[in-house]
Structure formats: C-alpha cells, structure tokens
C-alpha cells in the first residue's frame, strides 16, 4: 500500500509543479469507502511516513464512520488521523456525524448546516465544514448550484458553532478534460470570492491532475490506494 500512496504523491507533485505550485500545498485524503477497519489502519500506517500529520481519511457514509470509529479513536485522539465526512449527510445522522468526524465536507442545505450548528453550540464545540457545490449540474450529484453557492456559504459561515473551511465538489463525469477542469475552475472562483485562501477539496483518482492544476488543496483518493471498491449494499 505504501507504494500506491507514493505513486499518488508522485502524481500530485508532478501536477503541482506543472501548474507552478508548491506540492506541499496539496494534501491527499484517503477515501476509505467500503474498506474495513483493518485496511484503514494499514493505510494510515503506510501513510504515516509519507503524508503530513494528521493523515486525512474520508468516509462517504455515516454508518461506516460509526463502525470504524472505535478502531480509529486512539489515532484521532493522538492527532495522527483526522476524519472527514465526504458523502451526503441526512438529518437523522447529524449526531452520529458529529461524534465521529472533525470536518463535514458535504454541507449542501441550510437545514443540515443549522442542525450541525445547533448541536455544536449545545456541546460547546466548533465544527469545520465545507460547502459542497455541484459544478457540473449533473442530477446524480449532490451540492448547491454554483450561482447559489456564495450566498449559501456566507449563511453557513454566519452560524455559531461552524467554521467554514472551504468548498468541495465532485468533478464532471466527462471524457473532455476541458469540461472537468472548467468545473474545478468555477469552484476556485467561488472560493476566491467568498473565502480567499480557504480549502478546495476536489479531484479524485481519475481527475486529480486537473484539480491540482486549478488549485485543489485536498484531493480525495480511494481507488488508486485501495484498488477497485467492493460492491456496496
């Protein structure tokens, strides 16, 4: 697994240098969807000498966060791992998400943002969040519309208990690199308007180079590290 992570880092470094960027500006998040706790721990150990601490891991489903939380608890407490929710959050899973993650990258409704904020205020904590934007306009993707994103992000940022950390998107499902890259550029423009210097979580195994070229600060990589995902019920 260490060799796969090294290969991903080589891709990031090459893309960053081609774009005139410092590779250290881009962090790799290990997308651990469908991986069991033992595999996640193996990946974290392999990444320990390659990625800066804390190692970022991301889960798409809250139930997977809950299942793996006991195995990761010690590493999280020691500051070796930071857990992000990168998939859609349902309102009935807000408490579980707060108990198992330090950043929710997929905030795309004011109802969810308000529920998170209310519980954070109650618990005396601050949660990092990102606004998910559907830059491709594809009906199968979650996220607020690009035109609505600036006002929505400002509303989220105004909520006590939340800290707007940046923006997240999933690239367009297209074989045309120009189309994919244009979506990433749109997200960067939104970030620059609302939160200059904020995070940009965009780019995955298949399109990370395009995302890095457009300013990604986090790339979410699963398949390139873990191999093809197992079928999910």
PDB file of N, CA, C and O in Angstrom, residues 59-61 84-89 104-107 132 168:
ATOM      1  N   UNK A  59     -14.896   9.362   4.760  1.00  0.00           N
ATOM      2  CA  UNK A  59     -15.937   8.351   4.611  1.00  0.00           C
ATOM      3  C   UNK A  59     -17.156   8.959   3.936  1.00  0.00           C
ATOM      4  O   UNK A  59     -17.529  10.097   4.202  1.00  0.00           O
ATOM      5  N   UNK A  60     -17.790   8.172   3.081  1.00  0.00           N
ATOM      6  CA  UNK A  60     -18.991   8.622   2.393  1.00  0.00           C
ATOM      7  C   UNK A  60     -20.255   8.415   3.214  1.00  0.00           C
ATOM      8  O   UNK A  60     -21.221   9.163   3.063  1.00  0.00           O
ATOM      9  N   UNK A  61     -20.248   7.392   4.058  1.00  0.00           N
ATOM     10  CA  UNK A  61     -21.468   7.018   4.768  1.00  0.00           C
ATOM     11  C   UNK A  61     -21.252   7.071   6.277  1.00  0.00           C
ATOM     12  O   UNK A  61     -20.261   6.552   6.793  1.00  0.00           O
ATOM     13  N   UNK A  84     -12.912  12.969   7.977  1.00  0.00           N
ATOM     14  CA  UNK A  84     -13.859  13.844   7.279  1.00  0.00           C
ATOM     15  C   UNK A  84     -15.040  13.022   6.766  1.00  0.00           C
ATOM     16  O   UNK A  84     -14.859  11.895   6.300  1.00  0.00           O
ATOM     17  N   UNK A  85     -16.231  13.598   6.835  1.00  0.00           N
ATOM     18  CA  UNK A  85     -17.382  13.036   6.138  1.00  0.00           C
ATOM     19  C   UNK A  85     -17.439  13.691   4.769  1.00  0.00           C
ATOM     20  O   UNK A  85     -17.536  14.917   4.662  1.00  0.00           O
ATOM     21  N   UNK A  86     -17.359  12.858   3.729  1.00  0.00           N
ATOM     22  CA  UNK A  86     -17.312  13.409   2.371  1.00  0.00           C
ATOM     23  C   UNK A  86     -18.536  13.022   1.545  1.00  0.00           C
ATOM     24  O   UNK A  86     -18.626  13.364   0.367  1.00  0.00           O
ATOM     25  N   UNK A  87     -19.475  12.316   2.170  1.00  0.00           N
ATOM     26  CA  UNK A  87     -20.705  11.940   1.488  1.00  0.00           C
ATOM     27  C   UNK A  87     -21.900  12.685   2.040  1.00  0.00           C
ATOM     28  O   UNK A  87     -21.805  13.445   3.017  1.00  0.00           O
ATOM     29  N   UNK A  88     -23.044  12.458   1.431  1.00  0.00           N
ATOM     30  CA  UNK A  88     -24.275  13.158   1.808  1.00  0.00           C
ATOM     31  C   UNK A  88     -24.643  12.868   3.253  1.00  0.00           C
ATOM     32  O   UNK A  88     -24.557  11.732   3.718  1.00  0.00           O
ATOM     33  N   UNK A  89     -25.040  13.901   3.967  1.00  0.00           N
ATOM     34  CA  UNK A  89     -25.444  13.777   5.371  1.00  0.00           C
ATOM     35  C   UNK A  89     -26.942  13.969   5.483  1.00  0.00           C
ATOM     36  O   UNK A  89     -27.480  14.995   5.081  1.00  0.00           O
ATOM     37  N   UNK A 104     -17.093  18.120   8.147  1.00  0.00           N
ATOM     38  CA  UNK A 104     -18.119  17.663   7.210  1.00  0.00           C
ATOM     39  C   UNK A 104     -17.934  18.452   5.928  1.00  0.00           C
ATOM     40  O   UNK A 104     -18.154  19.662   5.892  1.00  0.00           O
ATOM     41  N   UNK A 105     -17.508  17.749   4.873  1.00  0.00           N
ATOM     42  CA  UNK A 105     -17.209  18.429   3.602  1.00  0.00           C
ATOM     43  C   UNK A 105     -18.441  18.590   2.714  1.00  0.00           C
ATOM     44  O   UNK A 105     -18.355  19.251   1.675  1.00  0.00           O
ATOM     45  N   UNK A 106     -19.547  17.991   3.114  1.00  0.00           N
ATOM     46  CA  UNK A 106     -20.674  17.848   2.194  1.00  0.00           C
ATOM     47  C   UNK A 106     -21.907  18.630   2.615  1.00  0.00           C
ATOM     48  O   UNK A 106     -23.035  18.186   2.399  1.00  0.00           O
ATOM     49  N   UNK A 107     -21.720  19.796   3.214  1.00  0.00           N
ATOM     50  CA  UNK A 107     -22.861  20.623   3.610  1.00  0.00           C
ATOM     51  C   UNK A 107     -23.484  21.245   2.359  1.00  0.00           C
ATOM     52  O   UNK A 107     -22.818  21.976   1.623  1.00  0.00           O
ATOM     53  N   UNK A 132     -20.558  21.906  -0.246  1.00  0.00           N
ATOM     54  CA  UNK A 132     -20.466  21.104  -1.471  1.00  0.00           C
ATOM     55  C   UNK A 132     -21.205  21.818  -2.591  1.00  0.00           C
ATOM     56  O   UNK A 132     -22.368  22.204  -2.440  1.00  0.00           O
ATOM     57  N   UNK A 168     -16.134  22.008  -1.521  1.00  0.00           N
ATOM     58  CA  UNK A 168     -15.882  20.672  -2.068  1.00  0.00           C
ATOM     59  C   UNK A 168     -16.740  20.453  -3.308  1.00  0.00           C
ATOM     60  O   UNK A 168     -17.850  20.986  -3.403  1.00  0.00           O
TER      61      UNK A 168
END
